[in-house]
Coordinates of C-alpha atoms and ligand atoms in Angstrom, one line a residue:
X5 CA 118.3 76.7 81.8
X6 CA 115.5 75.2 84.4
X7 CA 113.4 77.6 85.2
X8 CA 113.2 79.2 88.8
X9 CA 110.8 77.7 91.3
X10 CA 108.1 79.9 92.7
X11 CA 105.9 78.4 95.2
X12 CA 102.9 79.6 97.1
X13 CA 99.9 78.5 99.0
X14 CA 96.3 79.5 100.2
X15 CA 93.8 78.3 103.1
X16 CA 91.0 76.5 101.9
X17 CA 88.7 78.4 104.5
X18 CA 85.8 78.6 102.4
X19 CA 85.2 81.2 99.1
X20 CA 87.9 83.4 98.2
X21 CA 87.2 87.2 97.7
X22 CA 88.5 90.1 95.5
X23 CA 90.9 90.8 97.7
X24 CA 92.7 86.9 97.3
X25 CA 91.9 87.5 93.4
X26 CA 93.3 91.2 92.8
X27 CA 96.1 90.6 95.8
X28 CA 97.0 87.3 94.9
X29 CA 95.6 85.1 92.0
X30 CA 96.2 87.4 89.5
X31 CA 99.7 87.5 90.6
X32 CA 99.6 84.0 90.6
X33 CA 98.3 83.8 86.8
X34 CA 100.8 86.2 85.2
X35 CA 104.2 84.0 87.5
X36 CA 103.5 80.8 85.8
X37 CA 104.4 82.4 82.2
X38 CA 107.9 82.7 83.7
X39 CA 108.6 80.8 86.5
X40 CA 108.1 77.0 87.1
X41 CA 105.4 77.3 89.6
X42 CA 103.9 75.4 92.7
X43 CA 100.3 76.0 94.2
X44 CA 99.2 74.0 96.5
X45 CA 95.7 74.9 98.9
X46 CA 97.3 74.3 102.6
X47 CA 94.6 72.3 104.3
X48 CA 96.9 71.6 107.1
X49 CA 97.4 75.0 107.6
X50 CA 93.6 75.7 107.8
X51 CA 93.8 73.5 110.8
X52 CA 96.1 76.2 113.1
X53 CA 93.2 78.4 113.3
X54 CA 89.8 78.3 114.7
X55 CA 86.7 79.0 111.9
X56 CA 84.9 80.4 114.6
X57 CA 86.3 80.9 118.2
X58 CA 88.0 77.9 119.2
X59 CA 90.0 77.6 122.0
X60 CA 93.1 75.3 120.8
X61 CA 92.7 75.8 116.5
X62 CA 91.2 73.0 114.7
X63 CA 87.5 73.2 115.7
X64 CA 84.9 74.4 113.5
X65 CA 87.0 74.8 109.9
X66 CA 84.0 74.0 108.4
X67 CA 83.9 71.4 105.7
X68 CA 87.4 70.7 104.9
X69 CA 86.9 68.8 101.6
X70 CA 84.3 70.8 100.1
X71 CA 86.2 74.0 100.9
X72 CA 89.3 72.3 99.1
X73 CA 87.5 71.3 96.0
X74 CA 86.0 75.0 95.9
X75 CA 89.4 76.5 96.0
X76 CA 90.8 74.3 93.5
X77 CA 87.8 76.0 91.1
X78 CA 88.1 79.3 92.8
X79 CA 92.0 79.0 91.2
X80 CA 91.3 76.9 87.7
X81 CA 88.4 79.9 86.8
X82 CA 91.0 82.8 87.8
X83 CA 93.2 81.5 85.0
X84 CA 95.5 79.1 87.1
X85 CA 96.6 76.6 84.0
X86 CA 97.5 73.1 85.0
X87 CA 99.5 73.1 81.8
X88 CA 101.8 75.6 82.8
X89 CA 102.0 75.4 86.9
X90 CA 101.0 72.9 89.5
X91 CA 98.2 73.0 91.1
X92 CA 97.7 70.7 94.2
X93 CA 96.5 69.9 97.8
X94 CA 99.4 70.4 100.5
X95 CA 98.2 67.6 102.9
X96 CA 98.6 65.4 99.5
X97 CA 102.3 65.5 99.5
X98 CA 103.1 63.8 103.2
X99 CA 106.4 64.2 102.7
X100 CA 106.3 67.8 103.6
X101 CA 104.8 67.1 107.3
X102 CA 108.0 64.6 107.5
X103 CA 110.1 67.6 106.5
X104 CA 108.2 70.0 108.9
X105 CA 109.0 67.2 112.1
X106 CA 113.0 67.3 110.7
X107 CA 112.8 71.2 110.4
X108 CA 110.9 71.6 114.4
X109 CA 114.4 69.8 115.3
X110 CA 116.2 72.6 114.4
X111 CA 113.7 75.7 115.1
X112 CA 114.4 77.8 117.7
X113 CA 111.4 78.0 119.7
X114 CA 112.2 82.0 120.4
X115 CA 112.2 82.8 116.4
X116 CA 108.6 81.2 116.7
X117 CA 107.5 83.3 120.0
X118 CA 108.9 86.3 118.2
X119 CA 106.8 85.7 115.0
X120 CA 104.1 89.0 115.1
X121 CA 101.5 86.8 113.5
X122 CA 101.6 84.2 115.7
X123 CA 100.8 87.3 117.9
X124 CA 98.0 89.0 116.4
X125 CA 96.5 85.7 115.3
X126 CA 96.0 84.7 118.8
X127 CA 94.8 88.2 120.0
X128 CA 93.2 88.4 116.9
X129 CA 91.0 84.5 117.9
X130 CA 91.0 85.7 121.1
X131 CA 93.0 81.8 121.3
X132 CA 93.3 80.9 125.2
X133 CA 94.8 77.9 124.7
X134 CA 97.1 78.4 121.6
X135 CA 98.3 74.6 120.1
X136 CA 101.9 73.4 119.2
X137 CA 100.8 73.9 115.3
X138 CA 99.9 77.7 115.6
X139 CA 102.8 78.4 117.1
X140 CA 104.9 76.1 114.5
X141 CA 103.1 77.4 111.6
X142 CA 106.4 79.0 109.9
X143 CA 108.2 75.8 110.4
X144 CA 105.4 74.5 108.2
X145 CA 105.2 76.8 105.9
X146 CA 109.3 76.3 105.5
X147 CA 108.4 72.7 104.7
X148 CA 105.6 73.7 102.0
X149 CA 108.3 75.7 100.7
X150 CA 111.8 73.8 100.6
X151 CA 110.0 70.7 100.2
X152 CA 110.0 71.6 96.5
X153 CA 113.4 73.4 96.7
X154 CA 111.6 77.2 96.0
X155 CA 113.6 79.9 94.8
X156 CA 111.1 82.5 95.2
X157 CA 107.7 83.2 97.2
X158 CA 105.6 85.9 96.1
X159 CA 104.9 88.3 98.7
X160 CA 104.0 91.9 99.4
X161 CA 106.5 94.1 101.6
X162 CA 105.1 93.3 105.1
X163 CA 105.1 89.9 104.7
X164 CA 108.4 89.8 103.5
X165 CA 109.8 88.1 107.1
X166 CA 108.1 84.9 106.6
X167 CA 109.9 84.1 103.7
X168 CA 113.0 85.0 105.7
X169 CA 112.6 82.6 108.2
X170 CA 112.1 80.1 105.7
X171 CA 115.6 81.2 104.1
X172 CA 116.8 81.1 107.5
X173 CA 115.8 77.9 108.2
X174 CA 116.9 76.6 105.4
X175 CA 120.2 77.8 105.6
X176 CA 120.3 76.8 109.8
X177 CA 119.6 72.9 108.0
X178 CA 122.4 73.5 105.1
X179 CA 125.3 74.3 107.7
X180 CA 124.4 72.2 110.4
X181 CA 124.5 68.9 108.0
X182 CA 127.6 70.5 105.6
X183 CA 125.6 70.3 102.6
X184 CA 123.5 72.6 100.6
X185 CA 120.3 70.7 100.2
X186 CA 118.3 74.2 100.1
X187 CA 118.2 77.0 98.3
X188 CA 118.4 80.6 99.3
X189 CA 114.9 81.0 99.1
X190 CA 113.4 84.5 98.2
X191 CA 110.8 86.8 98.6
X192 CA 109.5 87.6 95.1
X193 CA 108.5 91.1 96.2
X194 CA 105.2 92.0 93.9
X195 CA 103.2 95.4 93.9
X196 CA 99.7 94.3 94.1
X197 CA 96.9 96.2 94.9
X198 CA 95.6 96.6 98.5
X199 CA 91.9 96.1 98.2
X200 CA 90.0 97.5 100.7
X201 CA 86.8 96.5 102.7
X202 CA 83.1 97.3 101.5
X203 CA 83.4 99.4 104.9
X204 CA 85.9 101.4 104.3
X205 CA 88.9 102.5 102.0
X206 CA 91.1 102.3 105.6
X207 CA 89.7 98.6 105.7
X208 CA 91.2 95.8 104.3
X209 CA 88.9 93.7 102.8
X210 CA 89.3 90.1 104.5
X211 CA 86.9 86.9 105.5
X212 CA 87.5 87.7 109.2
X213 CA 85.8 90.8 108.8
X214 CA 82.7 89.6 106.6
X215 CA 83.2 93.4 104.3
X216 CA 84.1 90.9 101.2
X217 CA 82.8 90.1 97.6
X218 CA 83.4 86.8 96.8
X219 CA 84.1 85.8 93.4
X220 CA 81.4 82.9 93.3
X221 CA 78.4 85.0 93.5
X222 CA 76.3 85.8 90.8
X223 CA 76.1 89.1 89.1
X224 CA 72.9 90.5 90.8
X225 CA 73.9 89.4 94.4
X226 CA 77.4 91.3 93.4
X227 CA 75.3 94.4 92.7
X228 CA 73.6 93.8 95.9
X229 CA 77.1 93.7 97.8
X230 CA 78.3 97.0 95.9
X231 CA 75.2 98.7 97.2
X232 CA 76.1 98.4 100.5
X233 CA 79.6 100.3 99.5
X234 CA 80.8 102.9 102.1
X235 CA 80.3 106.4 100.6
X236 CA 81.1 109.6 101.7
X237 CA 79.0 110.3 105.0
X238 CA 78.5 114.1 103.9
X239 CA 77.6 113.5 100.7
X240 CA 73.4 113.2 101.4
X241 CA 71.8 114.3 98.1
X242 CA 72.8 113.6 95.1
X243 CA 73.9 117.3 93.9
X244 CA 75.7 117.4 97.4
X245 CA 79.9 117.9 96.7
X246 CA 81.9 114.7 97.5
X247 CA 85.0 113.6 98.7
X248 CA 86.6 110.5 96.7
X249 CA 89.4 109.6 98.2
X250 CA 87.1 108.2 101.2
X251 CA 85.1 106.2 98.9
X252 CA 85.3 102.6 98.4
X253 CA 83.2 102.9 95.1
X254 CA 85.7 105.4 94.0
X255 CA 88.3 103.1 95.2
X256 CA 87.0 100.5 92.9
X257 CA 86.6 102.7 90.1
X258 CA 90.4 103.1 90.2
X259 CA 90.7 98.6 89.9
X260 CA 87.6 98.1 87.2
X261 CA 87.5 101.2 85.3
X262 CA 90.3 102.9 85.6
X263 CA 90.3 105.1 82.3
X264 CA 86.9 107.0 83.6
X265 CA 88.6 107.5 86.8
X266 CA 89.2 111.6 86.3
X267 CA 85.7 112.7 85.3
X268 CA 84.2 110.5 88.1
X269 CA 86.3 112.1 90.7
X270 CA 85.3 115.7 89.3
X271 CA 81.7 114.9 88.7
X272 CA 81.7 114.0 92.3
X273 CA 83.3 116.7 93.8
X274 CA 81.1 118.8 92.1
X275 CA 78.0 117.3 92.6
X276 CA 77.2 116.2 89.7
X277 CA 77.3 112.5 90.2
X278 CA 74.8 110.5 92.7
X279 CA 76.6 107.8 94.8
X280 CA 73.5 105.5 93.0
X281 CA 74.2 105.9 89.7
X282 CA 78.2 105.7 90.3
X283 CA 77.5 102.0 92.1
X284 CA 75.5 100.7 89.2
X285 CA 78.3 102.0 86.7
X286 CA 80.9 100.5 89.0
X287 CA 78.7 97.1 88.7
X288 CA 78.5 97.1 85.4
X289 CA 82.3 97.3 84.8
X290 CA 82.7 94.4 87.9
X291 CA 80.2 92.2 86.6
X292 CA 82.0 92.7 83.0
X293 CA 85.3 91.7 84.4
X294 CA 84.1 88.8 86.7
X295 CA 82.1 87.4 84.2
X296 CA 84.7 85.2 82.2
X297 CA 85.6 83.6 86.1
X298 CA 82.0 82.8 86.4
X299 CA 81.9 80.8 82.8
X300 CA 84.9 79.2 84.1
X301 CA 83.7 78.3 87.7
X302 CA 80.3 76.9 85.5
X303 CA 81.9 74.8 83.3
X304 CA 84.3 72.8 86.3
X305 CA 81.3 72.8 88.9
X306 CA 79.7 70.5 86.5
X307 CA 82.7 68.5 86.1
X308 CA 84.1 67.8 89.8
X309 CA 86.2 64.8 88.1
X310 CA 88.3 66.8 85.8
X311 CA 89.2 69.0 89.0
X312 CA 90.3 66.2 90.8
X313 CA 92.2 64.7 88.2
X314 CA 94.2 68.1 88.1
X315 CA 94.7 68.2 91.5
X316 CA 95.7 64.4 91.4
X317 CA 98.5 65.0 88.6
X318 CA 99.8 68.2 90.3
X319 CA 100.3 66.2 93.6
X320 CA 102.3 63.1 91.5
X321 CA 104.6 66.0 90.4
X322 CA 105.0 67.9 93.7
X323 CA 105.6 64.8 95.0
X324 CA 109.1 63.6 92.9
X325 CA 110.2 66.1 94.0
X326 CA 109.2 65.9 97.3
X327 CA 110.4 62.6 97.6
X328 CA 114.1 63.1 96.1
X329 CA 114.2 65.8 98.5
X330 CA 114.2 63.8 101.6
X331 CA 116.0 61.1 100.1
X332 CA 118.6 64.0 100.2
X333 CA 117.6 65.2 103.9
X334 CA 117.9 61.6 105.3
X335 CA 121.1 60.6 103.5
X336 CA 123.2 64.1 105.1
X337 CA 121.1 63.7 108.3
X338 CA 122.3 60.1 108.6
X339 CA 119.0 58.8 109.6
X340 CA 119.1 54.8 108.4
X341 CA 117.3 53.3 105.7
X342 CA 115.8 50.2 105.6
X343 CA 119.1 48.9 102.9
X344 CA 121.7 50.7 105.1
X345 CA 120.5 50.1 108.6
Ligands
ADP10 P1 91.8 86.5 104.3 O1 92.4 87.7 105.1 O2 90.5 86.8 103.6 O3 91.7 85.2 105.2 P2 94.2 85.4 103.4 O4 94.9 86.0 104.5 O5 94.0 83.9 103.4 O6 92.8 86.1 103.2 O7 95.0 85.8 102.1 C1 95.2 85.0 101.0 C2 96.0 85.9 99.9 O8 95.2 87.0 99.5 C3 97.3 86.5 100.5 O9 98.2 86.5 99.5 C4 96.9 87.9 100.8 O10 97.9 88.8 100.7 C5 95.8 88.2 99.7 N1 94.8 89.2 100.2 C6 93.9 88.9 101.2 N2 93.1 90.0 101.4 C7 93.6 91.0 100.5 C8 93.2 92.3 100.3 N3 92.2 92.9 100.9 N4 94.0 93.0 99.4 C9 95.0 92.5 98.7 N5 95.4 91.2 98.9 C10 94.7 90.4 99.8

Protein backbone atom coordinates (compact mmCIF):
# COMPACT_ATOMS: atom_id res chain seq x y z
CA UNK A 1 0.00 0.00 0.00
CA UNK A 2 1.35 3.81 -0.95
CA UNK A 3 2.40 5.35 1.73
CA UNK A 4 0.50 8.42 3.23
CA UNK A 5 1.58 11.89 2.24
CA UNK A 6 2.89 14.24 4.79
CA UNK A 7 3.79 17.63 3.70
CA UNK A 8 5.27 20.66 5.39
CA UNK A 9 7.06 23.83 4.85
CA UNK A 10 9.43 26.47 6.42
CA UNK A 11 10.32 30.32 5.65
CA UNK A 12 13.66 30.77 4.48
CA UNK A 13 14.01 33.97 6.71
CA UNK A 14 17.51 33.55 7.39
CA UNK A 15 19.15 30.82 10.16
CA UNK A 16 16.90 28.57 11.84
CA UNK A 17 17.18 28.15 15.72
CA UNK A 18 16.59 25.41 18.34
CA UNK A 19 13.33 26.14 18.63
CA UNK A 20 12.67 25.18 14.39
CA UNK A 21 15.19 22.10 15.26
CA UNK A 22 13.65 20.70 18.63
CA UNK A 23 9.85 21.96 17.50
CA UNK A 24 10.04 21.00 14.10
CA UNK A 25 13.07 19.33 12.28
CA UNK A 26 13.37 16.59 14.43
CA UNK A 27 9.84 15.91 13.92
CA UNK A 28 10.52 16.19 10.48
CA UNK A 29 13.57 13.51 10.58
CA UNK A 30 11.71 10.77 12.53
CA UNK A 31 8.08 11.31 9.68
CA UNK A 32 10.00 10.35 6.69
CA UNK A 33 10.76 6.70 8.11
CA UNK A 34 6.96 6.30 7.81
CA UNK A 35 5.30 8.48 5.76
CA UNK A 36 6.05 9.57 2.11
CA UNK A 37 7.21 13.01 2.88
CA UNK A 38 7.23 16.59 1.14
CA UNK A 39 9.51 19.61 2.41
CA UNK A 40 9.67 22.34 0.64
CA UNK A 41 11.29 26.02 2.02
CA UNK A 42 8.27 28.46 1.09
CA UNK A 43 10.12 31.46 -0.40
CA UNK A 44 6.93 32.82 -1.57
CA UNK A 45 5.67 32.75 1.70
CA UNK A 46 8.64 34.76 3.05
CA UNK A 47 7.36 37.40 0.83
CA UNK A 48 3.88 38.13 3.06
CA UNK A 49 5.92 39.50 5.71
CA UNK A 50 8.06 42.40 6.22
CA UNK A 51 11.99 41.38 7.51
CA UNK A 52 11.99 44.50 9.11
CA UNK A 53 8.95 46.92 9.34
CA UNK A 54 7.49 47.25 6.06
CA UNK A 55 4.53 48.68 5.35
CA UNK A 56 2.85 46.32 2.50
CA UNK A 57 5.20 42.78 3.13
CA UNK A 58 7.81 42.09 0.70
CA UNK A 59 10.45 44.79 1.63
CA UNK A 60 13.59 43.98 3.32
CA UNK A 61 13.45 39.80 3.32
CA UNK A 62 16.92 39.99 3.15
CA UNK A 63 18.71 37.85 0.61
CA UNK A 64 16.26 35.56 -0.61
CA UNK A 65 18.58 33.03 -2.41
CA UNK A 66 21.23 32.90 0.11
CA UNK A 67 18.70 32.40 2.86
CA UNK A 68 17.15 29.47 0.63
CA UNK A 69 20.36 27.68 0.03
CA UNK A 70 21.15 28.05 3.95
CA UNK A 71 17.87 26.44 4.83
CA UNK A 72 18.33 23.71 2.42
CA UNK A 73 21.71 22.95 4.70
CA UNK A 74 20.12 24.00 7.91
CA UNK A 75 17.58 20.76 6.92
CA UNK A 76 20.21 18.18 5.05
CA UNK A 77 22.64 18.53 8.51
CA UNK A 78 19.43 18.00 10.84
CA UNK A 79 19.19 14.58 9.24
CA UNK A 80 16.50 15.50 6.45
CA UNK A 81 17.52 12.48 3.88
CA UNK A 82 16.89 13.17 0.23
CA UNK A 83 16.73 9.34 -0.12
CA UNK A 84 13.82 8.91 1.91
CA UNK A 85 11.71 12.42 1.59
CA UNK A 86 11.73 15.45 -0.72
CA UNK A 87 13.33 18.19 -0.14
CA UNK A 88 12.58 21.22 -2.32
CA UNK A 89 12.03 25.01 -3.00
CA UNK A 90 8.16 25.92 -3.07
CA UNK A 91 8.52 28.82 -5.67
CA UNK A 92 10.18 25.82 -7.86
CA UNK A 93 6.94 24.05 -8.35
CA UNK A 94 4.75 26.96 -10.27
CA UNK A 95 2.12 24.95 -10.52
CA UNK A 96 1.10 25.54 -6.97
CA UNK A 97 0.77 29.54 -7.38
CA UNK A 98 -1.68 28.37 -10.43
CA UNK A 99 -3.46 26.26 -7.89
CA UNK A 100 -3.45 29.08 -5.20
CA UNK A 101 -5.17 31.71 -8.16
CA UNK A 102 -7.94 28.52 -8.77
CA UNK A 103 -8.28 28.10 -4.87
CA UNK A 104 -8.75 32.47 -4.22
CA UNK A 105 -11.81 31.71 -6.71
CA UNK A 106 -13.41 29.85 -4.27
CA UNK A 107 -12.11 31.40 -0.72
CA UNK A 108 -14.36 33.21 1.11
CA UNK A 109 -12.79 36.40 1.87
CA UNK A 110 -14.44 36.31 5.68
CA UNK A 111 -12.67 32.73 6.45
CA UNK A 112 -9.44 34.87 5.57
CA UNK A 113 -10.51 38.14 7.74
CA UNK A 114 -11.29 35.62 10.47
CA UNK A 115 -7.85 33.96 10.32
CA UNK A 116 -6.11 35.11 14.13
CA UNK A 117 -2.77 35.05 12.43
CA UNK A 118 -3.51 37.17 9.79
CA UNK A 119 -4.36 39.29 12.98
CA UNK A 120 -1.55 39.11 15.16
CA UNK A 121 0.85 39.12 12.19
CA UNK A 122 -0.23 42.53 11.23
CA UNK A 123 -0.40 43.84 14.87
CA UNK A 124 2.46 41.96 15.51
CA UNK A 125 4.54 44.16 12.03
CA UNK A 126 2.76 46.92 13.08
CA UNK A 127 1.59 46.40 8.93
CA UNK A 128 -0.45 49.66 7.91
CA UNK A 129 -1.01 48.75 4.66
CA UNK A 130 -1.51 44.93 4.82
CA UNK A 131 -1.20 43.26 0.91
CA UNK A 132 -3.60 40.87 -0.90
CA UNK A 133 -0.86 37.89 -0.11
CA UNK A 134 -0.82 38.35 3.77
CA UNK A 135 -4.19 38.26 3.92
CA UNK A 136 -4.30 35.09 1.30
CA UNK A 137 -1.59 33.36 2.90
CA UNK A 138 -3.83 30.16 3.93
CA UNK A 139 -5.16 29.94 0.41
CA UNK A 140 -1.48 29.49 -0.26
CA UNK A 141 -0.52 27.45 2.08
CA UNK A 142 -3.76 25.12 0.85
CA UNK A 143 -1.96 25.10 -2.56
CA UNK A 144 1.50 24.03 -1.01
CA UNK A 145 -0.48 21.44 0.53
CA UNK A 146 -3.08 19.83 -1.95
CA UNK A 147 -0.83 20.53 -4.68
CA UNK A 148 0.83 17.25 -3.71
CA UNK A 149 -2.57 15.65 -2.56
CA UNK A 150 -1.28 15.59 1.46
CA UNK A 151 -2.83 13.44 3.76
CA UNK A 152 -1.35 14.80 6.79
CA UNK A 153 0.46 18.09 8.04
CA UNK A 154 2.39 17.96 11.08
CA UNK A 155 1.26 20.46 13.57
CA UNK A 156 1.14 21.18 17.26
CA UNK A 157 -2.44 21.72 18.92
CA UNK A 158 -2.82 25.53 18.36
CA UNK A 159 -2.05 25.43 14.95
CA UNK A 160 -4.30 22.77 14.28
CA UNK A 161 -6.97 25.35 12.26
CA UNK A 162 -4.79 26.04 9.49
CA UNK A 163 -4.74 22.71 8.44
CA UNK A 164 -8.51 22.82 8.69
CA UNK A 165 -8.93 25.40 6.43
CA UNK A 166 -6.92 23.67 4.03
CA UNK A 167 -9.30 20.52 4.53
CA UNK A 168 -11.98 22.95 4.20
CA UNK A 169 -10.96 24.21 1.13
CA UNK A 170 -10.28 21.31 -0.30
CA UNK A 171 -13.44 19.84 0.31
CA UNK A 172 -15.38 23.56 -0.78
CA UNK A 173 -13.23 22.53 -4.43
CA UNK A 174 -14.30 18.70 -4.31
CA UNK A 175 -18.22 19.41 -4.07
CA UNK A 176 -18.40 22.44 -6.01
CA UNK A 177 -16.76 20.56 -9.27
CA UNK A 178 -18.49 16.80 -8.21
CA UNK A 179 -15.37 15.18 -8.01
CA UNK A 180 -12.92 14.29 -5.26
CA UNK A 181 -9.67 15.63 -6.59
CA UNK A 182 -8.52 16.18 -2.83
CA UNK A 183 -7.98 14.52 0.01
CA UNK A 184 -9.32 15.03 3.48
CA UNK A 185 -6.26 16.52 4.50
CA UNK A 186 -5.16 16.17 8.25
CA UNK A 187 -3.42 17.56 11.04
CA UNK A 188 -0.80 15.12 12.10
CA UNK A 189 -1.01 16.32 15.70
CA UNK A 190 2.74 15.83 17.18
CA UNK A 191 3.89 16.50 20.88
CA UNK A 192 6.98 18.46 20.46
CA UNK A 193 8.67 20.34 22.82
CA UNK A 194 7.96 24.15 23.41
CA UNK A 195 11.39 25.70 23.59
CA UNK A 196 11.55 28.70 25.31
CA UNK A 197 13.45 32.05 24.88
CA UNK A 198 17.13 32.71 26.36
CA UNK A 199 14.84 35.42 28.28
CA UNK A 200 12.64 33.53 29.78
CA UNK A 201 11.02 30.00 30.34
CA UNK A 202 7.44 32.10 29.69
CA UNK A 203 9.18 33.16 26.30
CA UNK A 204 9.01 31.35 23.33
CA UNK A 205 12.12 31.34 21.77
CA UNK A 206 11.53 32.85 18.02
CA UNK A 207 13.67 35.09 15.29
CA UNK A 208 11.26 38.01 15.92
CA UNK A 209 12.31 38.28 19.32
CA UNK A 210 16.22 37.89 18.74
CA UNK A 211 16.25 35.41 22.44
CA UNK A 212 17.46 32.43 19.86
CA UNK A 213 20.53 29.98 19.35
CA UNK A 214 20.92 29.24 16.02
CA UNK A 215 22.18 25.98 14.97
CA UNK A 216 24.97 27.41 12.65
CA UNK A 217 27.13 28.90 15.27
CA UNK A 218 30.08 27.47 16.47
CA UNK A 219 30.51 25.86 19.81
CA UNK A 220 32.17 28.78 21.74
CA UNK A 221 29.76 31.52 20.39
CA UNK A 222 26.94 28.87 21.64
CA UNK A 223 28.60 29.00 25.10
CA UNK A 224 28.61 32.64 24.78
CA UNK A 225 24.66 32.63 23.98
CA UNK A 226 23.94 30.17 27.05
CA UNK A 227 25.72 32.68 29.24
CA UNK A 228 23.37 35.13 28.71
CA UNK A 229 20.63 32.43 29.92
CA UNK A 230 17.81 33.96 32.25
CA UNK A 231 18.38 32.59 35.76
CA UNK A 232 16.62 32.92 38.80
CA UNK A 233 16.70 36.81 39.78
CA UNK A 234 17.03 35.80 43.60
CA UNK A 235 19.51 33.49 43.28
CA UNK A 236 22.83 36.16 43.73
CA UNK A 237 25.60 33.95 45.16
CA UNK A 238 26.31 30.89 44.32
CA UNK A 239 25.34 29.09 47.83
CA UNK A 240 22.05 31.21 47.47
CA UNK A 241 18.74 28.55 47.30
CA UNK A 242 17.19 28.57 43.69
CA UNK A 243 14.09 28.17 42.01
CA UNK A 244 14.23 25.92 38.75
CA UNK A 245 11.28 25.92 37.33
CA UNK A 246 12.01 29.77 36.28
CA UNK A 247 15.14 28.83 34.75
CA UNK A 248 15.85 28.62 31.19
CA UNK A 249 19.20 26.66 31.95
CA UNK A 250 17.17 24.36 33.93
CA UNK A 251 14.70 24.29 31.23
CA UNK A 252 17.43 23.12 28.93
CA UNK A 253 18.80 20.65 31.20
CA UNK A 254 15.39 18.89 30.86
CA UNK A 255 16.05 18.84 26.48
CA UNK A 256 20.11 18.02 26.52
CA UNK A 257 20.59 16.21 29.66
CA UNK A 258 17.73 14.95 30.76
CA UNK A 259 18.99 11.97 33.06
CA UNK A 260 20.91 14.56 35.45
CA UNK A 261 17.88 16.48 35.62
CA UNK A 262 16.83 15.45 39.59
CA UNK A 263 20.22 16.16 41.32
CA UNK A 264 20.46 19.53 39.38
CA UNK A 265 17.12 20.65 40.46
CA UNK A 266 18.04 19.67 44.20
CA UNK A 267 21.58 20.88 44.13
CA UNK A 268 20.04 24.11 43.13
CA UNK A 269 17.46 24.48 45.54
CA UNK A 270 19.81 23.90 48.04
CA UNK A 271 22.40 25.95 47.08
CA UNK A 272 24.67 23.89 46.21
CA UNK A 273 25.04 24.58 42.53
CA UNK A 274 26.23 28.08 40.97
CA UNK A 275 24.17 29.23 37.95
CA UNK A 276 28.09 29.33 36.30
CA UNK A 277 29.04 26.09 36.62
CA UNK A 278 25.39 24.65 35.69
CA UNK A 279 25.75 26.86 32.13
CA UNK A 280 29.07 25.40 31.24
CA UNK A 281 27.65 21.75 32.06
CA UNK A 282 24.55 22.59 30.08
CA UNK A 283 27.17 23.70 27.13
CA UNK A 284 28.94 20.91 27.28
CA UNK A 285 25.87 18.53 26.75
CA UNK A 286 24.57 21.28 23.82
CA UNK A 287 27.73 21.44 22.07
CA UNK A 288 27.79 17.43 22.34
CA UNK A 289 24.51 17.13 20.79
CA UNK A 290 24.88 19.97 18.05
CA UNK A 291 28.07 18.86 17.06
CA UNK A 292 27.20 15.98 14.48
CA UNK A 293 24.77 19.03 12.73
CA UNK A 294 27.87 21.12 12.54
CA UNK A 295 29.96 18.18 10.63
CA UNK A 296 27.13 17.98 8.55
CA UNK A 297 26.52 21.73 7.81
CA UNK A 298 30.78 21.58 7.10
CA UNK A 299 30.78 19.05 4.72
CA UNK A 300 27.62 20.65 2.34
CA UNK A 301 28.95 24.39 2.77
CA UNK A 302 31.80 23.22 0.83
CA UNK A 303 29.77 21.59 -1.63
CA UNK A 304 26.89 24.19 -2.61
CA UNK A 305 26.44 21.91 -5.97
CA UNK A 306 25.39 18.76 -4.28
CA UNK A 307 22.74 20.98 -2.39
CA UNK A 308 21.38 22.20 -5.37
CA UNK A 309 21.25 19.13 -7.13
CA UNK A 310 19.01 17.81 -4.12
CA UNK A 311 16.90 20.50 -4.19
CA UNK A 312 16.79 20.23 -8.07
CA UNK A 313 15.59 16.34 -7.96
CA UNK A 314 13.15 17.03 -5.15
CA UNK A 315 11.49 19.78 -7.23
CA UNK A 316 11.28 17.28 -10.62
CA UNK A 317 9.38 14.92 -8.19
CA UNK A 318 7.10 17.53 -6.37
CA UNK A 319 6.40 18.57 -9.62
CA UNK A 320 4.73 15.14 -11.40
CA UNK A 321 2.82 15.38 -9.14
CA UNK A 322 2.07 18.82 -9.20
CA UNK A 323 1.42 18.71 -12.65
CA UNK A 324 -1.04 15.56 -12.79
CA UNK A 325 -2.80 17.42 -10.29
CA UNK A 326 -3.99 20.29 -12.32
CA UNK A 327 -4.34 18.25 -15.19
CA UNK A 328 -7.09 16.87 -12.82
CA UNK A 329 -8.24 20.49 -11.57
CA UNK A 330 -8.57 21.90 -15.14
CA UNK A 331 -10.30 18.83 -16.74
CA UNK A 332 -13.40 18.95 -13.71
CA UNK A 333 -13.18 22.79 -13.76
CA UNK A 334 -13.69 22.69 -17.55
CA UNK A 335 -11.16 25.28 -18.18
CA UNK A 336 -9.93 24.53 -22.15
CA UNK A 337 -6.89 23.10 -23.20
CA UNK A 338 -5.04 24.01 -26.05
CA UNK A 339 -6.29 20.16 -27.81
CA UNK A 340 -9.87 20.66 -26.60
CA UNK A 341 -10.47 24.31 -26.99
P1 LIG B 1 10.10 31.79 14.06
O1 LIG B 1 9.01 32.07 15.09
O2 LIG B 1 11.45 31.77 14.66
O3 LIG B 1 9.99 32.69 12.85
P2 LIG B 1 8.64 29.87 12.56
O4 LIG B 1 7.36 30.48 13.03
O5 LIG B 1 9.06 30.10 11.14
O6 LIG B 1 9.81 30.31 13.54
O7 LIG B 1 8.56 28.32 12.87
C1 LIG B 1 9.04 27.28 12.05
C2 LIG B 1 8.75 25.97 12.77
O8 LIG B 1 9.47 25.88 14.00
C3 LIG B 1 7.28 25.79 13.16
O9 LIG B 1 6.92 24.44 12.97
C4 LIG B 1 7.24 26.14 14.62
O10 LIG B 1 6.19 25.48 15.31
C5 LIG B 1 8.60 25.68 15.10
N1 LIG B 1 9.05 26.53 16.21
C6 LIG B 1 9.44 27.82 16.13
N2 LIG B 1 9.80 28.29 17.32
C7 LIG B 1 9.62 27.27 18.22
C8 LIG B 1 9.84 27.12 19.63
N3 LIG B 1 10.31 28.12 20.37
N4 LIG B 1 9.54 25.93 20.20
C9 LIG B 1 9.07 24.90 19.45
N5 LIG B 1 8.87 24.97 18.13
C10 LIG B 1 9.14 26.13 17.51
Amino acid sequence: MARKRVTSGMRPTGSIHLGNLLGALNNWVRLQEEYDCFYFIVDWHALTTPGGGGAVGYENVGDLTANVHEMAIDWLSAGLDPEKCSIFVQSHVPEVAELHLIFSMITPLGWLERNPTYKDMVQGYKIENPSLGLLGYPTLQAADILAYKGDFVPVGKDQEAHVNMTRDLGQRFNSLFGRNVFPITKALLTEVPKVPGLDGVDKKMSKSSGNYIATNLSAEDTVKKIRTMFTDPVKIRKDDPGHPDGCVVYAFHGIYNKSELEPIRSECEKGTRGCVDCKMQLAEKMNAALEPIREKRAGLEADPNLVREILGAGADKAAAIAKETMREVREVMNIPTRENV
